[in-house]
Short mmCIF file of C-alpha atoms in Angstrom, two decimals:
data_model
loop_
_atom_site.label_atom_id
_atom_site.label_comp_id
_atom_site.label_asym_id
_atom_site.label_seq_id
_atom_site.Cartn_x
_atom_site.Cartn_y
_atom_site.Cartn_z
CA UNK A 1 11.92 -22.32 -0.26
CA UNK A 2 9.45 -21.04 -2.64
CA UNK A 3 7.79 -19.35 0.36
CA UNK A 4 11.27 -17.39 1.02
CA UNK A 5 11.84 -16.72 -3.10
CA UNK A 6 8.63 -15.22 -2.96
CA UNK A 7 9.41 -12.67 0.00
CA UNK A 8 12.57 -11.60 -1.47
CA UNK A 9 10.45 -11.01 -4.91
CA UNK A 10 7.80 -8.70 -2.86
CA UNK A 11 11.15 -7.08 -1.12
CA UNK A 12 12.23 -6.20 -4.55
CA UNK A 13 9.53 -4.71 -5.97
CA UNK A 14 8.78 -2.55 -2.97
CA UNK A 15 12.42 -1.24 -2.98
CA UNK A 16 12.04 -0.68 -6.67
CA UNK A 17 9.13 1.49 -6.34
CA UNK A 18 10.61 2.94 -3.19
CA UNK A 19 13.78 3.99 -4.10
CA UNK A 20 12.97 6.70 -6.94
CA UNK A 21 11.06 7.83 -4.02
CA UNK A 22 13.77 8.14 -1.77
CA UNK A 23 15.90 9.90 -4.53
CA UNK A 24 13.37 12.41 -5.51
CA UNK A 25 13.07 13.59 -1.62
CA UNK A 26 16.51 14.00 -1.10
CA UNK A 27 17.40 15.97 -4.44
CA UNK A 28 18.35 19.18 -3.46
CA UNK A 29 17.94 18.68 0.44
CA UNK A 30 21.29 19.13 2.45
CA UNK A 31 22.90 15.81 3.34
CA UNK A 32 25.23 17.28 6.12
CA UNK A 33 22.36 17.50 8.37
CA UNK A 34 22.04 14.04 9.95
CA UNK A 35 21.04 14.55 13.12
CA UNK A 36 18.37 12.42 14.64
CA UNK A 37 14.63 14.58 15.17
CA UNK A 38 10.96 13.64 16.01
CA UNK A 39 8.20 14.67 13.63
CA UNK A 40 4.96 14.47 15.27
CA UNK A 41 1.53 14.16 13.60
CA UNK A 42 -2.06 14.19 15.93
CA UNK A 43 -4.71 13.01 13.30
CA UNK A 44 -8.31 13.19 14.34
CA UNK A 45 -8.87 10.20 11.46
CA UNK A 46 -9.38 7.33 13.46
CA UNK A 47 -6.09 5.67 15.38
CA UNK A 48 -3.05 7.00 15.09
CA UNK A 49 -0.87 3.81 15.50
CA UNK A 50 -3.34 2.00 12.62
CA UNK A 51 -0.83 0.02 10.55
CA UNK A 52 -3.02 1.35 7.17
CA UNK A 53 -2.39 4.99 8.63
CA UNK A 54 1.00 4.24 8.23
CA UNK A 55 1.21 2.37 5.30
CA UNK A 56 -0.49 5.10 3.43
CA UNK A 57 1.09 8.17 4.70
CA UNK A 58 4.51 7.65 7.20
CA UNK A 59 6.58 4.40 5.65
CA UNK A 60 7.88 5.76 2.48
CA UNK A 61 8.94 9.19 4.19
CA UNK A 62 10.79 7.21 6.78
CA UNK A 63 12.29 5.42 4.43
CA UNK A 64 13.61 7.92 2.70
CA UNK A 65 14.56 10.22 5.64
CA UNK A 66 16.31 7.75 7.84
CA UNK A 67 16.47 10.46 10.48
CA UNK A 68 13.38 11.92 10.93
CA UNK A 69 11.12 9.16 13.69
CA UNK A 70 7.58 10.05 13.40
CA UNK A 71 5.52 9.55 16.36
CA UNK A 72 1.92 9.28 15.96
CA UNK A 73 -0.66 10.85 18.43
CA UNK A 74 -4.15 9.86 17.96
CA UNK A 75 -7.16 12.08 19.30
CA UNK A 76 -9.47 9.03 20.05
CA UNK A 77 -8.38 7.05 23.10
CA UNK A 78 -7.56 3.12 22.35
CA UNK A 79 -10.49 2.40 25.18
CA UNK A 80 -13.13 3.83 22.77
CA UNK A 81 -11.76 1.96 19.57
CA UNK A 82 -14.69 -0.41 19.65
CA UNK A 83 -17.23 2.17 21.24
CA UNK A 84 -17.71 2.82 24.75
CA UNK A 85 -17.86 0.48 26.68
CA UNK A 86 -17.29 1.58 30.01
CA UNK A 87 -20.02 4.39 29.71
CA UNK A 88 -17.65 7.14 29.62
CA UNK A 89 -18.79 9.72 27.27
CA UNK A 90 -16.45 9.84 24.08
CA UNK A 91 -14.41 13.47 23.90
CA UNK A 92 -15.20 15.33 20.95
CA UNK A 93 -12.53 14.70 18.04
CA UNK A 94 -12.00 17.58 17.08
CA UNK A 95 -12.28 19.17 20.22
CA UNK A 96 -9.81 16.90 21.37
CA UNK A 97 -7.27 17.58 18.19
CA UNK A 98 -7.33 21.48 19.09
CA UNK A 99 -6.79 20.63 22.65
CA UNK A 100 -3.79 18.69 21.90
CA UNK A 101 -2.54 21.56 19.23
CA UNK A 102 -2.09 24.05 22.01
CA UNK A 103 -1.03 21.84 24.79
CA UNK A 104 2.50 22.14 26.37
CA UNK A 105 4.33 19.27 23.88
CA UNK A 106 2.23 20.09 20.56
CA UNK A 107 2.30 18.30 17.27
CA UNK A 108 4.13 19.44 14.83
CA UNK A 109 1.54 18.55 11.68
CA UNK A 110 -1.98 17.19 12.09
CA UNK A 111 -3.93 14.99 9.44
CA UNK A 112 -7.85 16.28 10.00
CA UNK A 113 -11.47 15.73 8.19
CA UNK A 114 -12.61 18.53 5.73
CA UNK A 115 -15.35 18.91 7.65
CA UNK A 116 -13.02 19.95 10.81
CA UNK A 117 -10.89 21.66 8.79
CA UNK A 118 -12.27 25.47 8.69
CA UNK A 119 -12.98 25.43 12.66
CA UNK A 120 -9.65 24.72 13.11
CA UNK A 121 -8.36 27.67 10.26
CA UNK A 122 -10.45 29.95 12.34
CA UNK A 123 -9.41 28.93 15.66
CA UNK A 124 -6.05 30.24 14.37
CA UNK A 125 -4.70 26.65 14.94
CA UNK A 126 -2.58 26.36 11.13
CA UNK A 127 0.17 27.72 9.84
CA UNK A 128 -0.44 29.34 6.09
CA UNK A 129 1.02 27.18 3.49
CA UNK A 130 1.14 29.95 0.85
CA UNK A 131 4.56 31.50 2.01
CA UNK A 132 6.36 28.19 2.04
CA UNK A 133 5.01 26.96 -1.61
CA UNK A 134 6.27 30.49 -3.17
CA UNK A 135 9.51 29.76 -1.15
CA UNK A 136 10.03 26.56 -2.58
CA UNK A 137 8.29 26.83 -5.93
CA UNK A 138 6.30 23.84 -4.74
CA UNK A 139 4.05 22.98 -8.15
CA UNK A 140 0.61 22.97 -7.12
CA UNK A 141 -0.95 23.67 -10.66
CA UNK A 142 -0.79 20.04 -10.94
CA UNK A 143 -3.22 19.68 -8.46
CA UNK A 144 -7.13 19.07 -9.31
CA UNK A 145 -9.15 22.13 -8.91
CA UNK A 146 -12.05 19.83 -6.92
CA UNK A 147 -9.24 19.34 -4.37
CA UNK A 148 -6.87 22.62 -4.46
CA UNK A 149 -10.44 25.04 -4.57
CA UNK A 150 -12.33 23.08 -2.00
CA UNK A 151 -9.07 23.67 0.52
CA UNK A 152 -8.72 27.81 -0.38
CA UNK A 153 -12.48 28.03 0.38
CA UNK A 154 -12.12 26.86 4.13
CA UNK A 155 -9.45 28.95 4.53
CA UNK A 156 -10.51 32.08 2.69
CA UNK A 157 -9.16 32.29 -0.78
CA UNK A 158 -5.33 30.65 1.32
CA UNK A 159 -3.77 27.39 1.57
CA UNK A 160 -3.79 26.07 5.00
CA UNK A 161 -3.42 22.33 4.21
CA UNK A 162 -3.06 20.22 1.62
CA UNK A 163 -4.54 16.83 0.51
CA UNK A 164 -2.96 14.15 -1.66
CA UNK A 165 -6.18 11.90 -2.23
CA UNK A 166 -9.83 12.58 -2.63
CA UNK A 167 -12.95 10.59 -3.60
CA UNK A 168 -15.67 11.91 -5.86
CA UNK A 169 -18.64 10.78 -7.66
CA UNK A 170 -20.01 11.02 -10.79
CA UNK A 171 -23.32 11.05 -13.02
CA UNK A 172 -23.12 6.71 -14.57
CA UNK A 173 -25.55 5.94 -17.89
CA UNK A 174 -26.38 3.28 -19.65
CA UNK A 175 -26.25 3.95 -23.19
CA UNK A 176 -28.26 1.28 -24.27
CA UNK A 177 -31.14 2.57 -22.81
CA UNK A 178 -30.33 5.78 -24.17
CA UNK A 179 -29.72 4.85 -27.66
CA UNK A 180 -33.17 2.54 -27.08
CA UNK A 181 -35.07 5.24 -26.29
CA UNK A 182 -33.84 7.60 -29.18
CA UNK A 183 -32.39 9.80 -26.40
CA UNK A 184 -29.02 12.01 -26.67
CA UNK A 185 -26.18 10.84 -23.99
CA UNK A 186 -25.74 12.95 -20.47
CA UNK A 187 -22.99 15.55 -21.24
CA UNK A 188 -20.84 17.24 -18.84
CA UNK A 189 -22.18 20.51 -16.69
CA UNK A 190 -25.67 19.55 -17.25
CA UNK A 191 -28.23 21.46 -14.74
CA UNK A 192 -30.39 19.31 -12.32
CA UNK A 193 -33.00 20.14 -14.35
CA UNK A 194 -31.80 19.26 -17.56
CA UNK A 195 -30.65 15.30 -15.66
CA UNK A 196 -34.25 15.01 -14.41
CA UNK A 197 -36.13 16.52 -17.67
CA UNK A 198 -33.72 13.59 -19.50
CA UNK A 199 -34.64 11.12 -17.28
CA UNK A 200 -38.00 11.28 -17.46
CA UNK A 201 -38.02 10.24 -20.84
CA UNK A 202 -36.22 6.98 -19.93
CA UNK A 203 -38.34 5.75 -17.55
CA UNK A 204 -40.25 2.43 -18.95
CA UNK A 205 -42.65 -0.47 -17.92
CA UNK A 206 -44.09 -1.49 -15.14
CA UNK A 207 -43.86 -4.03 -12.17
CA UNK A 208 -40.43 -5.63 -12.37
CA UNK A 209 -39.42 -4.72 -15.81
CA UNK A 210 -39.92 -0.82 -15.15
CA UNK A 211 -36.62 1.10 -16.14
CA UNK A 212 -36.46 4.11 -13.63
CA UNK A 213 -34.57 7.35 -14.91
CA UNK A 214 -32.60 8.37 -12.14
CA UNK A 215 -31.25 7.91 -8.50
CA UNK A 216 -28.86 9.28 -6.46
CA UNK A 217 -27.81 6.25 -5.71
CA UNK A 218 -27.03 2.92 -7.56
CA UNK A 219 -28.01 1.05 -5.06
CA UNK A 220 -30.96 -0.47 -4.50
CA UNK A 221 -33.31 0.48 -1.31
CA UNK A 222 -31.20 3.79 -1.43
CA UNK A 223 -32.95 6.53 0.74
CA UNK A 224 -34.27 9.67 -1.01
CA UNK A 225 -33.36 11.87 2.26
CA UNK A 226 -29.93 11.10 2.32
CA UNK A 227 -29.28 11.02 -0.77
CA UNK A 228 -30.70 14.01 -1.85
CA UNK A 229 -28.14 16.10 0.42
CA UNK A 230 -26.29 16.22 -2.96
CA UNK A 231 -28.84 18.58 -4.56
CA UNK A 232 -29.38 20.58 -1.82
CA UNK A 233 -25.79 21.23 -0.77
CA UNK A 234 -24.90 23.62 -3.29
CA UNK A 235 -28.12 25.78 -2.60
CA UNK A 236 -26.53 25.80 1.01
CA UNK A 237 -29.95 24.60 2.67
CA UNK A 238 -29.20 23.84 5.92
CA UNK A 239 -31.43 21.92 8.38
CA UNK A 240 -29.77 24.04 11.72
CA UNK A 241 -28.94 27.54 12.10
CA UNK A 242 -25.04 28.32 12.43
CA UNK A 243 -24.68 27.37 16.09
CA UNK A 244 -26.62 24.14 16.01
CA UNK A 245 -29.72 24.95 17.97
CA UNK A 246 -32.84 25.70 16.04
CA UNK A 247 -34.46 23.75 13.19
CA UNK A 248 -34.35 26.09 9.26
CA UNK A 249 -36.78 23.68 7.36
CA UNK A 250 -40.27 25.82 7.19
CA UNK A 251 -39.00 27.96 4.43
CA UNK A 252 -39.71 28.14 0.72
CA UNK A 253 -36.57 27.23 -0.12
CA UNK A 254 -37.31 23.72 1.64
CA UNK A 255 -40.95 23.48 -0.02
CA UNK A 256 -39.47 23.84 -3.48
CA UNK A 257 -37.11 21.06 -2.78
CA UNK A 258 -39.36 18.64 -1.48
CA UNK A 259 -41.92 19.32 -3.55
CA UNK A 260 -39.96 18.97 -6.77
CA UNK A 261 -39.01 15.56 -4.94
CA UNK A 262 -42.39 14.57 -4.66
CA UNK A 263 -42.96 14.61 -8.33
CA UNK A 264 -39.78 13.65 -9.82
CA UNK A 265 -40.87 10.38 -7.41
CA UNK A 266 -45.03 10.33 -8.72
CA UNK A 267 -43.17 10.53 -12.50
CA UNK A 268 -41.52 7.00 -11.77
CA UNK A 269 -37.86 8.60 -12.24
CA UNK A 270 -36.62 7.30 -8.99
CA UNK A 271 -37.04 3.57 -7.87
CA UNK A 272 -40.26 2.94 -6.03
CA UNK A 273 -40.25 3.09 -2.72
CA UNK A 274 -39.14 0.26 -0.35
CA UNK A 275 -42.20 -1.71 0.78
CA UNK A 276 -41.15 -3.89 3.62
CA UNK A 277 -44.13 -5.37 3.18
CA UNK A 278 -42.86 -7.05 0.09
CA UNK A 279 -40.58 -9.56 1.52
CA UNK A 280 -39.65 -10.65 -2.16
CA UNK A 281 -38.94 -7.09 -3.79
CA UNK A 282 -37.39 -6.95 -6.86
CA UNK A 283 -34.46 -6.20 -5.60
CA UNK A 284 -33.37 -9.19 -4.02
CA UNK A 285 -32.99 -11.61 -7.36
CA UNK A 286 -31.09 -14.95 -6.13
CA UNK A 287 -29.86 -15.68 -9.24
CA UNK A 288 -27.90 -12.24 -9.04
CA UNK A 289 -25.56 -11.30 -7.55
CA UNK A 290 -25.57 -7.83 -7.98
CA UNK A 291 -29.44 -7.50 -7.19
CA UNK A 292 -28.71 -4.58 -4.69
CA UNK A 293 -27.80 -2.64 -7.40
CA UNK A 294 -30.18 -1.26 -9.60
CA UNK A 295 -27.76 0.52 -12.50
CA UNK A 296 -25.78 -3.26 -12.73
CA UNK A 297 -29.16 -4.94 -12.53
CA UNK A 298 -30.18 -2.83 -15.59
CA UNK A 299 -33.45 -1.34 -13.72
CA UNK A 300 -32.16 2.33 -13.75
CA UNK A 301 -30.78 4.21 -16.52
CA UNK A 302 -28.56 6.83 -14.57
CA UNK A 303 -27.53 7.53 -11.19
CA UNK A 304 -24.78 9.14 -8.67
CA UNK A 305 -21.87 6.61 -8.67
CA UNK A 306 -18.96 6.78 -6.23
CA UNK A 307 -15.09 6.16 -8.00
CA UNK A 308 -14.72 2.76 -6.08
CA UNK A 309 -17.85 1.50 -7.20
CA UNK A 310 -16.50 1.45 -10.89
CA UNK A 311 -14.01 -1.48 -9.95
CA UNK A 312 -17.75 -3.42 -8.94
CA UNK A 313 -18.77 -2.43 -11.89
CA UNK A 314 -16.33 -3.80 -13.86
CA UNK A 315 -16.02 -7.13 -12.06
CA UNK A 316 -19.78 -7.62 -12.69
CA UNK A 317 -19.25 -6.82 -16.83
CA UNK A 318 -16.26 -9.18 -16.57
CA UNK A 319 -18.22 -11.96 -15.12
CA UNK A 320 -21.45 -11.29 -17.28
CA UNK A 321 -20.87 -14.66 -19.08
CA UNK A 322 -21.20 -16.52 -15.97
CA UNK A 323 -24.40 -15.40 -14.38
CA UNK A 324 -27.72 -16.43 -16.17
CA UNK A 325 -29.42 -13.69 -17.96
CA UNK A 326 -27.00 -11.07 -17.14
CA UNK A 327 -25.93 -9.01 -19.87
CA UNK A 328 -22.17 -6.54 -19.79
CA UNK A 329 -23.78 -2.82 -19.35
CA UNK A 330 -22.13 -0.38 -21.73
CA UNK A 331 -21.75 2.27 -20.19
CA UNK A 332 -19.96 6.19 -19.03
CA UNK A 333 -19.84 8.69 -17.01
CA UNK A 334 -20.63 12.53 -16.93
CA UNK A 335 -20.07 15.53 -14.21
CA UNK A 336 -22.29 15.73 -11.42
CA UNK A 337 -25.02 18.05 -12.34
CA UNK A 338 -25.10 21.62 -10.72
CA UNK A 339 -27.83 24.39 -10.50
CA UNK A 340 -28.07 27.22 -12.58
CA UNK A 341 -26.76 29.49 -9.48
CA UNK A 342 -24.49 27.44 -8.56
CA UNK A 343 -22.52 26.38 -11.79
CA UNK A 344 -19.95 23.32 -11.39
CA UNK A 345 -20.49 23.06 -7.63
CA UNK A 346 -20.64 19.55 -6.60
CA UNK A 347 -22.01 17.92 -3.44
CA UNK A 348 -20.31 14.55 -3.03
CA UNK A 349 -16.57 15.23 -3.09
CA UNK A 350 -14.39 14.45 0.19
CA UNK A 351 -11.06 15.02 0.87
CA UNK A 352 -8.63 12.51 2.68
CA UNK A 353 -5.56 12.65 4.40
CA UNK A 354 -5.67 16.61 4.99
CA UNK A 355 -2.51 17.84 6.33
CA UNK A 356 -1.39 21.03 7.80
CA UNK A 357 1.15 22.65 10.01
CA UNK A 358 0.69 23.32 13.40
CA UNK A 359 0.79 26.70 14.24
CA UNK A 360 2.89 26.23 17.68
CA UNK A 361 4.95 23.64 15.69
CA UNK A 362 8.56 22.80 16.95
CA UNK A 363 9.67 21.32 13.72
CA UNK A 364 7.67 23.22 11.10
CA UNK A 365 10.37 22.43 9.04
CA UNK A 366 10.06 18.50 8.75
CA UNK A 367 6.20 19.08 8.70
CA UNK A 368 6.47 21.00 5.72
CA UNK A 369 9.00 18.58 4.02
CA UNK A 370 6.35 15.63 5.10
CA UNK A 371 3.51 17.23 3.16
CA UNK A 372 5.37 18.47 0.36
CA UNK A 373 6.45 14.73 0.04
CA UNK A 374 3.44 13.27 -0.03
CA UNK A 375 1.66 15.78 -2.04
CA UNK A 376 4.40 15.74 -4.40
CA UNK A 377 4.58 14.08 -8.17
CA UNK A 378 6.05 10.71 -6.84
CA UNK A 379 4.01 9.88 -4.16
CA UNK A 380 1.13 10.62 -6.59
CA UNK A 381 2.65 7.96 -9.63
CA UNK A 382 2.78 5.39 -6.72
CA UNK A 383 -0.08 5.72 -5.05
CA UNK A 384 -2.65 6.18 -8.40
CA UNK A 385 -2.12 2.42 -8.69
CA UNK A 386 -4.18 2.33 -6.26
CA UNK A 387 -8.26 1.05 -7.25
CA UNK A 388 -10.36 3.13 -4.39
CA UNK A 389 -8.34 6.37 -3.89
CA UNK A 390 -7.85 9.16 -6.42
CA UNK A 391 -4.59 10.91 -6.09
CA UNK A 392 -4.75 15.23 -6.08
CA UNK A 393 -2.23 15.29 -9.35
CA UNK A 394 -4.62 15.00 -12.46
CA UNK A 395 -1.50 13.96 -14.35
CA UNK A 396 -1.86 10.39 -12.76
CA UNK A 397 -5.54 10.38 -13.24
CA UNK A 398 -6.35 7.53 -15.86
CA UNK A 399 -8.90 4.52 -16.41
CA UNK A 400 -7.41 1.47 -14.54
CA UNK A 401 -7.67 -2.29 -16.31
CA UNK A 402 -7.53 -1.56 -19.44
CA UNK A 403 -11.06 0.50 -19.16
CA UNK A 404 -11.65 3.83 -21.30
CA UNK A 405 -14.59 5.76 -19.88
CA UNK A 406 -14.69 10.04 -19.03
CA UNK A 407 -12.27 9.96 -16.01
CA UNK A 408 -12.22 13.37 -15.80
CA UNK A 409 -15.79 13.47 -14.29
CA UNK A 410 -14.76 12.80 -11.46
CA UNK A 411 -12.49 15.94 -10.71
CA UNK A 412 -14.52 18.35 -12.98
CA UNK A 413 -16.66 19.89 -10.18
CA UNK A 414 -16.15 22.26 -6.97
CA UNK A 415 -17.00 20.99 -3.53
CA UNK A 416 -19.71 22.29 -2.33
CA UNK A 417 -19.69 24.14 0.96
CA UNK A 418 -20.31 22.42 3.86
CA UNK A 419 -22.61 22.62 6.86
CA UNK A 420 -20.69 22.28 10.41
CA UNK A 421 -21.49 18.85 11.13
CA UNK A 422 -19.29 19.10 13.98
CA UNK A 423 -21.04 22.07 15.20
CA UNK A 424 -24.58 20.69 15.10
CA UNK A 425 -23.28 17.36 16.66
CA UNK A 426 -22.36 19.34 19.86
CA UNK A 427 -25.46 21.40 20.15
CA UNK A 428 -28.20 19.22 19.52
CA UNK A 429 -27.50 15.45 21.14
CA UNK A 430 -30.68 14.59 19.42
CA UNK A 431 -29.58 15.01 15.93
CA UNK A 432 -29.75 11.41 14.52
CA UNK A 433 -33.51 11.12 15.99
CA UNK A 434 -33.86 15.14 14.18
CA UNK A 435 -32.78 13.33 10.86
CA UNK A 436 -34.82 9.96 11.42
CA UNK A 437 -37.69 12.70 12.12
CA UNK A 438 -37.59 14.53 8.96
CA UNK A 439 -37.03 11.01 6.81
CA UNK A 440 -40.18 9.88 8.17
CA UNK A 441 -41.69 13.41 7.17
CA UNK A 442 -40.17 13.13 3.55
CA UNK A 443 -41.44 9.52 3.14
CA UNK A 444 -45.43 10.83 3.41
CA UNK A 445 -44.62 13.47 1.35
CA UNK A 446 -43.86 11.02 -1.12
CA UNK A 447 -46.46 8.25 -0.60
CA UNK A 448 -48.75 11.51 -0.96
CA UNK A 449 -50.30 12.00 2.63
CA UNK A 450 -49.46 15.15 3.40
CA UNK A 451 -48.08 18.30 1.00
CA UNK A 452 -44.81 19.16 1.33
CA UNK A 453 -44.90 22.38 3.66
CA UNK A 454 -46.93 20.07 5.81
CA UNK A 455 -44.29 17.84 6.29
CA UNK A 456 -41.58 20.48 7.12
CA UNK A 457 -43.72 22.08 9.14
CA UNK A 458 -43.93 18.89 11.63
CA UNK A 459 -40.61 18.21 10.78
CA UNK A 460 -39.69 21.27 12.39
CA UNK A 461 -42.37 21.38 15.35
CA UNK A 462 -41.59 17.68 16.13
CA UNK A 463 -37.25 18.66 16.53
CA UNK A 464 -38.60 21.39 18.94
CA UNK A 465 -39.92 18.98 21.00
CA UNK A 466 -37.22 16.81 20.74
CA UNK A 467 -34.67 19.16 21.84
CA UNK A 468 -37.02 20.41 24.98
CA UNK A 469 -36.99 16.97 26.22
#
């Protein structure tokens, strides 16, 4: 009995958070037009039939449009869900997605990757938006300018898609350690330079009581290569040339970079090195549990942090009382820094759920009503209760449990452009071993073996090889 009560109570709420929904779809549609059509969406973002893709994106429209079926059509065949096994090489996604948008029964929408999504704009594959949100007087003004921007620059200054939820980082401190040290908070558009002049006067003690400055990542063991992709991003450094073939690393550009690494890392600022011959590191503290981070272990005074890692965050504040010798962090957040030439440009914002029109459509119509719907100011209220997602409407934008900290730090930047992963994937085969290649470089750069042109100088010999062999 109680098991049925408590069915009929989910029911409830769902329907009551559904049904202004439905309402607000159907104002101002036509009701006399109730025949029965197919809306179908390809999405190169994992499998189409996924019952999360279609919690998040398809139930609520069906609901509320009783006659418009969706069919799904994934671009990754069910046989390589798990990887391939059978030793038949995987298609390419988004080679695949393209494939299917000009075929003989094409998709009417598609659901892609930002990082697919100017290849496809240029291919001629999408349908312009702009036309359609004039039409209609859709609001986008509503929309964050991390989200709206980062779209119009794939596709040239116009909208070819649209995305109703994003994930971003931000710039965490510990204002304790600020105040400690007599040192002004992190503010908002703060240069790289300014971050890393600030942090090196945090950084304090030695052994396992040093405090490092910075990191661009919270957690512990993080690696500097990766990481760093953040800072170079805006400068547009790229590692390949447009179509993917040769190595770009034995330039000045590069040297500067690393080097400035180098030091930043001799300074103490970031967290040492990972020694694996240490098999007790710091890091790994039994008595707590949230060891493998060093900003909630109180070893690191700022670093990058992504929006879902402020729910761990506060769990681990919440349950301070309960772990020996743990003590709540106070603490905020501030914009991602940028570079002097490159003002407010991020490099750690991605887009999800991108949606666009297919430009051989045969119901553009129910495509467009699809992503106006979920792009629109109710799917955004019901969806921001959501912990790990941000929603594209800033209006729905707030602290979550009760927390008060600089939301708006997270949507305060520009994406920064992004290098054709796609691209480089299909022309070199040997990109992960590339990457592992110039991690190993960066590492003696760091430990001090070799100078920094040095290193990118093998880096880029040693790829050559690679890709002759």
């Amino acid at each position: 009995m109680k098991m049925i009560t408590r069915k009929i109570l989910t029911t409830t709420i769902l329907l009551s958070l559904v049904v202004p929904l439905a309402v607000a779809c159907t104002k101002g549609e036509k009701t006399d037009d109730q025949k029965e059509r197919v809306l179908k969406i390809a999405t190169s973002m994992g499998y189409g039939d996924d019952e999360y893709f279609r919690q998040q994106f398809t139930e609520i429209f069906e609901f509320a449009n009783p006659n418009v079926k969706i069919e799904i059509i994934p671009t990754i065949d069910e046989k390589f869900r798990f990887g391939n096994q059978s030793g038949e090489k995987m298609p390419d996604p988004l080679e695949k997605l393209k494939e299917i948008m000009q075929g003989d029964n094409p998709p009417d929408m598609v659901i892609l990757g930002y990082e697919q999504l100017q290849d496809v704009i240029e291919s001629n594959l999408l349908t312009q938006l702009d036309p359609r949100i004039t039409k209609d007087k859709f609001d986008t003004t509503g929309i964050v300018p991390a989200v709206i921007d980062g779209i119009k620059n794939a596709g040239g200054g116009k909208l070819y898609a649209l995305a109703p939820t994003f994930n971003s980082s931000a710039l965490v401190y510990n204002k304790k350690m600020f105040t400690d040290a007599g040192v002004d908070f992190p503010k908002d558009d703060m240069t790289w330079d300014e971050v890393f002049d600030l942090s090196k006067r945090l950084v304090k003690g030695e052994g396992e009581k040093r405090i490092n400055g910075f990191s661009f990542s919270t957690q512990s063991q993080g690696d500097l290569f990766y990481g760093m992709q953040m800072y170079t991003a805006p400068l547009q450094l790229k590692m390949f040339d447009d179509k993917g073939e040769k190595m770009t690393v034995d330039t000045d550009q590069w040297e500067k970079v690393w080097s400035k690494m180098a030091q930043l890392q001799k300074d103490n600022v970031f967290p040492e090195l990972f020694d694996p011959q240490k098999p007790m590191n710091r890091q790994f503290d039994q008595q707590n549990p949230y060891s493998y981070d060093d900003f909630m272990s109180s070893r690191l005074a700022m670093g990058i942090i992504n929006y879902y890692q402020i729910q761990q965050l506060t769990n681990a504040n919440k349950s301070a009382a309960s772990i020996k010798g743990f003590t709540p962090i106070d603490w905020d957040v501030v914009t991602i820094p940028s570079h002097a030439e490159a003002k407010g440009v991020g490099g750690s914002i991605s887009m999800s759920g991108i949606m666009g029109i297919n430009a051989k459509a045969q119901n553009p119509d129910d495509a467009w009503k699809f992503i106006k719907f979920i792009n629109g100011d109710e799917w955004a209220k019901l969806k921001s209760h959501s912990s790990y997602n941000l929603v594209a409407r800033s209006k729905y934008l707030k602290p979550k449990d009760g927390l008060d900290f600089h939301m708006e730090a997270f949507y305060k930047v520009t994406p920064a452009p992004m290098e054709n992963n796609m691209q480089l994937y299909r022309n070199n085969s040997n990109i992960y071993q590339v990457q592992d290649i110039g991690r190993q470089q960066l590492n003696s750069v760091l430990q001090g073996k070799i100078t920094a042109r040095e290193g990118l100088k093998i880096w880029q010999t040693q790829e050559m090889r690679c890709s002759n062999n």
